[in-house]
PDB file of C-alpha atoms in Angstrom:
ATOM      1  CA  UNK A  30     -44.316  -0.311  -1.356  1.00 37.00           C
ATOM      2  CA  UNK A  31     -48.014   0.536  -1.874  1.00 38.00           C
ATOM      3  CA  UNK A  32     -49.437   3.490  -0.158  1.00 37.00           C
ATOM      4  CA  UNK A  33     -50.808   2.863   3.349  1.00 35.00           C
ATOM      5  CA  UNK A  34     -54.147   4.021   2.008  1.00 32.00           C
ATOM      6  CA  UNK A  35     -54.180   1.282  -0.678  1.00 34.00           C
ATOM      7  CA  UNK A  36     -56.601  -0.952   1.125  1.00 37.00           C
ATOM      8  CA  UNK A  37     -56.829  -4.571   0.082  1.00 34.00           C
ATOM      9  CA  UNK A  38     -60.576  -4.562   0.832  1.00 43.00           C
ATOM     10  CA  UNK A  39     -63.228  -1.989   0.524  1.00 49.00           C
ATOM     11  CA  UNK A  40     -63.805   0.997   2.772  1.00 51.00           C
ATOM     12  CA  UNK A  41     -67.067  -0.473   3.824  1.00 50.00           C
ATOM     13  CA  UNK A  42     -65.424  -3.675   5.048  1.00 52.00           C
ATOM     14  CA  UNK A  43     -62.836  -1.862   7.031  1.00 54.00           C
ATOM     15  CA  UNK A  44     -65.200   0.632   8.708  1.00 54.00           C
ATOM     16  CA  UNK A  45     -68.393  -1.395   8.948  1.00 50.00           C
ATOM     17  CA  UNK A  46     -67.174  -5.006   8.950  1.00 46.00           C
ATOM     18  CA  UNK A  47     -64.087  -4.200  11.012  1.00 44.00           C
ATOM     19  CA  UNK A  48     -62.244  -6.788   8.829  1.00 45.00           C
ATOM     20  CA  UNK A  49     -59.010  -5.037   9.553  1.00 48.00           C
ATOM     21  CA  UNK A  50     -59.024  -4.396  13.230  1.00 45.00           C
ATOM     22  CA  UNK A  51     -55.524  -3.128  12.798  1.00 49.00           C
ATOM     23  CA  UNK A  52     -56.796  -0.470  10.437  1.00 50.00           C
ATOM     24  CA  UNK A  53     -59.080   0.798  13.201  1.00 46.00           C
ATOM     25  CA  UNK A  54     -56.125   1.534  15.566  1.00 42.00           C
ATOM     26  CA  UNK A  55     -53.684   2.554  12.752  1.00 44.00           C
ATOM     27  CA  UNK A  56     -54.275   6.143  12.040  1.00 43.00           C
ATOM     28  CA  UNK A  57     -52.611   7.331   8.837  1.00 48.00           C
ATOM     29  CA  UNK A  58     -48.994   7.237   9.703  1.00 51.00           C
ATOM     30  CA  UNK A  59     -47.885  10.404   8.085  1.00 49.00           C
ATOM     31  CA  UNK A  60     -50.560  12.309   9.951  1.00 48.00           C
ATOM     32  CA  UNK A  61     -49.339  10.631  13.200  1.00 50.00           C
ATOM     33  CA  UNK A  62     -45.775  11.649  12.455  1.00 50.00           C
ATOM     34  CA  UNK A  63     -46.607  15.289  11.762  1.00 49.00           C
ATOM     35  CA  UNK A  64     -47.360  17.878  14.417  1.00 42.00           C
ATOM     36  CA  UNK A  65     -51.060  18.219  13.808  1.00 38.00           C
ATOM     37  CA  UNK A  66     -51.756  20.454  16.735  1.00 38.00           C
ATOM     38  CA  UNK A  67     -51.662  23.514  14.448  1.00 38.00           C
ATOM     39  CA  UNK A  68     -54.040  21.945  11.920  1.00 41.00           C
ATOM     40  CA  UNK A  69     -57.595  23.237  12.301  1.00 45.00           C
ATOM     41  CA  UNK A  70     -60.141  20.393  12.089  1.00 47.00           C
ATOM     42  CA  UNK A  71     -62.309  20.499   9.101  1.00 47.00           C
ATOM     43  CA  UNK A  72     -65.958  19.873   9.383  1.00 52.00           C
ATOM     44  CA  UNK A  73     -67.096  16.768   7.304  1.00 50.00           C
ATOM     45  CA  UNK A  74     -69.791  18.854   5.442  1.00 55.00           C
ATOM     46  CA  UNK A  75     -67.260  21.120   3.868  1.00 51.00           C
ATOM     47  CA  UNK A  76     -64.486  18.520   3.116  1.00 50.00           C
ATOM     48  CA  UNK A  77     -65.533  17.619  -0.389  1.00 48.00           C
ATOM     49  CA  UNK A  78     -65.485  21.263  -1.463  1.00 49.00           C
ATOM     50  CA  UNK A  79     -62.089  21.858   0.028  1.00 48.00           C
ATOM     51  CA  UNK A  80     -60.491  18.624  -1.248  1.00 42.00           C
ATOM     52  CA  UNK A  81     -59.864  20.119  -4.676  1.00 48.00           C
ATOM     53  CA  UNK A  82     -57.240  22.466  -3.337  1.00 54.00           C
ATOM     54  CA  UNK A  83     -56.042  20.641  -0.267  1.00 66.00           C
ATOM     55  CA  UNK A  84     -52.491  19.458   0.165  1.00 78.00           C
ATOM     56  CA  UNK A  85     -51.781  15.737   1.101  1.00 79.00           C
ATOM     57  CA  UNK A  86     -51.439  16.685   4.724  1.00 80.00           C
ATOM     58  CA  UNK A  87     -54.842  18.434   4.697  1.00 85.00           C
ATOM     59  CA  UNK A  88     -56.482  15.616   2.853  1.00 85.00           C
ATOM     60  CA  UNK A  89     -55.153  13.277   5.498  1.00 84.00           C
ATOM     61  CA  UNK A  90     -56.830  15.312   8.137  1.00 87.00           C
ATOM     62  CA  UNK A  91     -60.006  15.366   6.199  1.00 89.00           C
ATOM     63  CA  UNK A  92     -59.908  11.610   5.715  1.00 85.00           C
ATOM     64  CA  UNK A  93     -59.344  11.036   9.392  1.00 86.00           C
ATOM     65  CA  UNK A  94     -62.249  13.283  10.341  1.00 90.00           C
ATOM     66  CA  UNK A  95     -64.667  11.435   8.127  1.00 89.00           C
ATOM     67  CA  UNK A  96     -63.461   8.044   9.191  1.00 86.00           C
ATOM     68  CA  UNK A  97     -63.648   9.146  12.841  1.00 87.00           C
ATOM     69  CA  UNK A  98     -67.279  10.143  12.294  1.00 91.00           C
ATOM     70  CA  UNK A  99     -68.043   6.794  10.806  1.00 90.00           C
ATOM     71  CA  UNK A 100     -66.404   4.934  13.647  1.00 88.00           C
ATOM     72  CA  UNK A 101     -68.511   7.019  16.054  1.00 90.00           C
ATOM     73  CA  UNK A 102     -71.649   5.963  14.154  1.00 92.00           C
ATOM     74  CA  UNK A 103     -70.427   2.302  14.333  1.00 89.00           C
ATOM     75  CA  UNK A 104     -69.830   2.597  18.083  1.00 89.00           C
ATOM     76  CA  UNK A 105     -73.340   4.003  18.611  1.00 93.00           C
ATOM     77  CA  UNK A 106     -74.880   1.302  16.441  1.00 91.00           C
ATOM     78  CA  UNK A 107     -73.038  -1.337  18.487  1.00 89.00           C
ATOM     79  CA  UNK A 108     -74.196   0.276  21.731  1.00 92.00           C
ATOM     80  CA  UNK A 109     -77.814   0.107  20.529  1.00 93.00           C
ATOM     81  CA  UNK A 110     -77.443  -3.474  19.327  1.00 91.00           C
ATOM     82  CA  UNK A 111     -75.291  -5.611  21.769  1.00 90.00           C
ATOM     83  CA  UNK A 112     -75.771  -8.604  19.501  1.00 92.00           C
ATOM     84  CA  UNK A 113     -73.654  -6.779  16.917  1.00 89.00           C
ATOM     85  CA  UNK A 114     -70.720  -6.634  19.383  1.00 88.00           C
ATOM     86  CA  UNK A 115     -70.947 -10.356  19.920  1.00 90.00           C
ATOM     87  CA  UNK A 116     -70.984 -10.925  16.156  1.00 89.00           C
ATOM     88  CA  UNK A 117     -67.965  -8.682  15.706  1.00 87.00           C
ATOM     89  CA  UNK A 118     -66.123 -10.465  18.612  1.00 87.00           C
ATOM     90  CA  UNK A 119     -66.758 -13.801  16.980  1.00 89.00           C
ATOM     91  CA  UNK A 120     -65.472 -12.610  13.636  1.00 88.00           C
ATOM     92  CA  UNK A 121     -62.350 -11.222  15.345  1.00 88.00           C
ATOM     93  CA  UNK A 122     -61.701 -14.657  16.936  1.00 90.00           C
ATOM     94  CA  UNK A 123     -62.097 -16.473  13.615  1.00 92.00           C
ATOM     95  CA  UNK A 124     -59.920 -13.865  11.858  1.00 90.00           C
ATOM     96  CA  UNK A 125     -57.105 -14.085  14.434  1.00 91.00           C
ATOM     97  CA  UNK A 126     -57.255 -17.836  14.532  1.00 94.00           C
ATOM     98  CA  UNK A 127     -56.929 -17.962  10.758  1.00 94.00           C
ATOM     99  CA  UNK A 128     -54.010 -15.566  10.897  1.00 93.00           C
ATOM    100  CA  UNK A 129     -52.199 -17.505  13.614  1.00 95.00           C
ATOM    101  CA  UNK A 130     -52.709 -20.747  11.654  1.00 95.00           C
ATOM    102  CA  UNK A 131     -50.845 -19.083   8.792  1.00 95.00           C
ATOM    103  CA  UNK A 132     -47.959 -18.153  11.155  1.00 96.00           C
ATOM    104  CA  UNK A 133     -48.831 -14.616  12.260  1.00 94.00           C
ATOM    105  CA  UNK A 134     -49.594 -13.312  15.704  1.00 93.00           C
ATOM    106  CA  UNK A 135     -52.142 -10.491  15.129  1.00 89.00           C
ATOM    107  CA  UNK A 136     -52.540  -9.543  18.807  1.00 89.00           C
ATOM    108  CA  UNK A 137     -48.781  -9.161  19.189  1.00 91.00           C
ATOM    109  CA  UNK A 138     -48.610  -7.039  16.038  1.00 89.00           C
ATOM    110  CA  UNK A 139     -51.332  -4.734  17.284  1.00 86.00           C
ATOM    111  CA  UNK A 140     -49.625  -4.348  20.614  1.00 88.00           C
ATOM    112  CA  UNK A 141     -46.350  -3.600  18.964  1.00 90.00           C
ATOM    113  CA  UNK A 142     -47.960  -1.060  16.724  1.00 86.00           C
ATOM    114  CA  UNK A 143     -49.711   0.774  19.649  1.00 85.00           C
ATOM    115  CA  UNK A 144     -46.456   0.840  21.581  1.00 89.00           C
ATOM    116  CA  UNK A 145     -44.505   2.415  18.695  1.00 87.00           C
ATOM    117  CA  UNK A 146     -47.357   4.779  17.826  1.00 84.00           C
ATOM    118  CA  UNK A 147     -47.334   6.060  21.354  1.00 86.00           C
ATOM    119  CA  UNK A 148     -43.560   6.820  20.995  1.00 88.00           C
ATOM    120  CA  UNK A 149     -44.149   8.546  17.732  1.00 83.00           C
ATOM    121  CA  UNK A 150     -46.449  11.087  19.407  1.00 84.00           C
ATOM    122  CA  UNK A 151     -43.549  12.336  21.607  1.00 87.00           C
ATOM    123  CA  UNK A 152     -42.829  15.779  20.226  1.00 86.00           C
ATOM    124  CA  UNK A 153     -39.238  15.587  21.774  1.00 91.00           C
ATOM    125  CA  UNK A 154     -38.263  12.597  19.711  1.00 88.00           C
ATOM    126  CA  UNK A 155     -35.352  13.421  17.439  1.00 92.00           C
ATOM    127  CA  UNK A 156     -36.228  13.547  13.698  1.00 90.00           C
ATOM    128  CA  UNK A 157     -33.893  10.730  12.724  1.00 92.00           C
ATOM    129  CA  UNK A 158     -35.547   8.420  15.290  1.00 91.00           C
ATOM    130  CA  UNK A 159     -38.938   9.611  14.199  1.00 88.00           C
ATOM    131  CA  UNK A 160     -38.316   8.700  10.595  1.00 89.00           C
ATOM    132  CA  UNK A 161     -36.893   5.259  11.564  1.00 92.00           C
ATOM    133  CA  UNK A 162     -39.885   4.571  13.819  1.00 89.00           C
ATOM    134  CA  UNK A 163     -42.306   5.738  11.075  1.00 87.00           C
ATOM    135  CA  UNK A 164     -40.672   3.242   8.667  1.00 89.00           C
ATOM    136  CA  UNK A 165     -41.031   0.330  11.251  1.00 90.00           C
ATOM    137  CA  UNK A 166     -44.738   1.273  11.709  1.00 87.00           C
ATOM    138  CA  UNK A 167     -45.361   1.263   7.982  1.00 85.00           C
ATOM    139  CA  UNK A 168     -43.786  -2.112   7.692  1.00 89.00           C
ATOM    140  CA  UNK A 169     -45.711  -3.575  10.566  1.00 88.00           C
ATOM    141  CA  UNK A 170     -48.959  -2.138   9.234  1.00 84.00           C
ATOM    142  CA  UNK A 171     -48.350  -3.609   5.803  1.00 87.00           C
ATOM    143  CA  UNK A 172     -47.259  -7.006   7.264  1.00 90.00           C
ATOM    144  CA  UNK A 173     -50.601  -7.157   9.159  1.00 88.00           C
ATOM    145  CA  UNK A 174     -52.572  -6.308   6.069  1.00 86.00           C
ATOM    146  CA  UNK A 175     -50.781  -9.031   4.139  1.00 90.00           C
ATOM    147  CA  UNK A 176     -51.447 -11.597   6.869  1.00 91.00           C
ATOM    148  CA  UNK A 177     -55.094 -10.575   7.037  1.00 88.00           C
ATOM    149  CA  UNK A 178     -55.385 -10.840   3.263  1.00 88.00           C
ATOM    150  CA  UNK A 179     -53.951 -14.272   3.309  1.00 93.00           C
ATOM    151  CA  UNK A 180     -56.412 -15.295   6.087  1.00 91.00           C
ATOM    152  CA  UNK A 181     -59.349 -13.918   4.197  1.00 89.00           C
ATOM    153  CA  UNK A 182     -58.864 -16.402   1.376  1.00 93.00           C
ATOM    154  CA  UNK A 183     -60.780 -18.870   3.504  1.00 94.00           C
ATOM    155  CA  UNK A 184     -64.413 -19.106   2.134  1.00 95.00           C
ATOM    156  CA  UNK A 185     -65.857 -19.607   5.643  1.00 93.00           C
ATOM    157  CA  UNK A 186     -64.088 -16.475   6.928  1.00 91.00           C
ATOM    158  CA  UNK A 187     -65.264 -14.530   3.907  1.00 89.00           C
ATOM    159  CA  UNK A 188     -68.869 -15.562   4.606  1.00 91.00           C
ATOM    160  CA  UNK A 189     -68.552 -14.449   8.251  1.00 90.00           C
ATOM    161  CA  UNK A 190     -67.066 -11.130   7.242  1.00 87.00           C
ATOM    162  CA  UNK A 191     -69.829 -10.467   4.679  1.00 87.00           C
ATOM    163  CA  UNK A 192     -72.581 -11.234   7.198  1.00 89.00           C
ATOM    164  CA  UNK A 193     -70.906  -8.935   9.798  1.00 89.00           C
ATOM    165  CA  UNK A 194     -70.467  -6.126   7.250  1.00 88.00           C
ATOM    166  CA  UNK A 195     -74.048  -6.264   6.088  1.00 89.00           C
ATOM    167  CA  UNK A 196     -75.358  -6.337   9.704  1.00 90.00           C
ATOM    168  CA  UNK A 197     -73.138  -3.482  10.779  1.00 89.00           C
ATOM    169  CA  UNK A 198     -73.939  -1.296   7.789  1.00 90.00           C
ATOM    170  CA  UNK A 199     -77.681  -1.859   8.308  1.00 91.00           C
ATOM    171  CA  UNK A 200     -77.293  -0.852  11.988  1.00 92.00           C
ATOM    172  CA  UNK A 201     -75.150   2.217  11.073  1.00 92.00           C
ATOM    173  CA  UNK A 202     -77.778   3.320   8.576  1.00 93.00           C
ATOM    174  CA  UNK A 203     -80.431   3.064  11.117  1.00 94.00           C
ATOM    175  CA  UNK A 204     -78.352   5.064  13.602  1.00 94.00           C
ATOM    176  CA  UNK A 205     -77.338   7.749  11.113  1.00 95.00           C
ATOM    177  CA  UNK A 206     -78.904   8.203   7.615  1.00 95.00           C
ATOM    178  CA  UNK A 207     -75.683   9.930   6.422  1.00 94.00           C
ATOM    179  CA  UNK A 208     -73.715   6.716   6.645  1.00 92.00           C
ATOM    180  CA  UNK A 209     -73.574   5.924   2.909  1.00 90.00           C
ATOM    181  CA  UNK A 210     -72.759   9.626   2.165  1.00 93.00           C
ATOM    182  CA  UNK A 211     -69.899   9.623   4.549  1.00 91.00           C
ATOM    183  CA  UNK A 212     -68.502   6.342   3.158  1.00 89.00           C
ATOM    184  CA  UNK A 213     -68.668   7.798  -0.333  1.00 89.00           C
ATOM    185  CA  UNK A 214     -67.016  10.957   0.879  1.00 91.00           C
ATOM    186  CA  UNK A 215     -64.143   8.853   2.448  1.00 86.00           C
ATOM    187  CA  UNK A 216     -63.690   7.034  -0.904  1.00 85.00           C
ATOM    188  CA  UNK A 217     -63.446  10.382  -2.730  1.00 89.00           C
ATOM    189  CA  UNK A 218     -60.962  11.751  -0.271  1.00 87.00           C
ATOM    190  CA  UNK A 219     -58.744   8.666  -0.534  1.00 81.00           C
ATOM    191  CA  UNK A 220     -58.750   8.914  -4.344  1.00 84.00           C
ATOM    192  CA  UNK A 221     -57.685  12.554  -4.206  1.00 86.00           C
ATOM    193  CA  UNK A 222     -55.081  11.741  -1.523  1.00 80.00           C
ATOM    194  CA  UNK A 223     -53.598   8.947  -3.654  1.00 78.00           C
ATOM    195  CA  UNK A 224     -53.324  11.303  -6.634  1.00 82.00           C
ATOM    196  CA  UNK A 225     -51.769  14.100  -4.596  1.00 78.00           C
ATOM    197  CA  UNK A 226     -49.220  11.619  -3.075  1.00 68.00           C
ATOM    198  CA  UNK A 227     -48.414  10.227  -6.483  1.00 70.00           C
ATOM    199  CA  UNK A 228     -47.881  13.667  -7.906  1.00 68.00           C
ATOM    200  CA  UNK A 229     -45.613  14.642  -4.986  1.00 61.00           C
ATOM    201  CA  UNK A 230     -43.525  11.416  -5.231  1.00 56.00           C
ATOM    202  CA  UNK A 231     -40.056  11.941  -6.471  1.00 55.00           C
ATOM    203  CA  UNK A 232     -39.156  10.330  -9.806  1.00 52.00           C
ATOM    204  CA  UNK A 233     -36.196   8.082 -10.153  1.00 50.00           C
TER     205      UNK A 233
END
């Protein structure tokens, strides 16, 4: 199975265009599974320097922090431009309709994921159940991405997605001039994380 960080579309599309609404609610699963209370948050402006010597778990935390900042910028941009929210909602309707037409129920998948994710945060959950639940979450996440990818083969939906992505990025840049820098930083962190995970993967 591909890494959960192996996105089928660009970082820009997932953050700005909200093409994968599931990705927005699906925090990196390994980070969700771990007890992160002891991990000290890392400021975005020092993440690139630290990424060289960071462990996969630390890279995950850095990745989450940068993505969280981007999502905050996106939320502020939408707040300042209500028309952007309507455009995003219209895209969501079109995406979900296309996924349903192909036999998937995206809303049900998101609800199931959120329900299981809430259980995963329970620190009293036995380790065996935690691992089993984590596996189910990974499977559900990848199933959603696959269904989304299939739906995105429709030219009309691709056009809608591109327009939304461009409009959202423009609004985010207007809200915060560091938007492009943060997106690039997130891309760098993902690349380092993938390499770190590949290096730590057991060989058969």
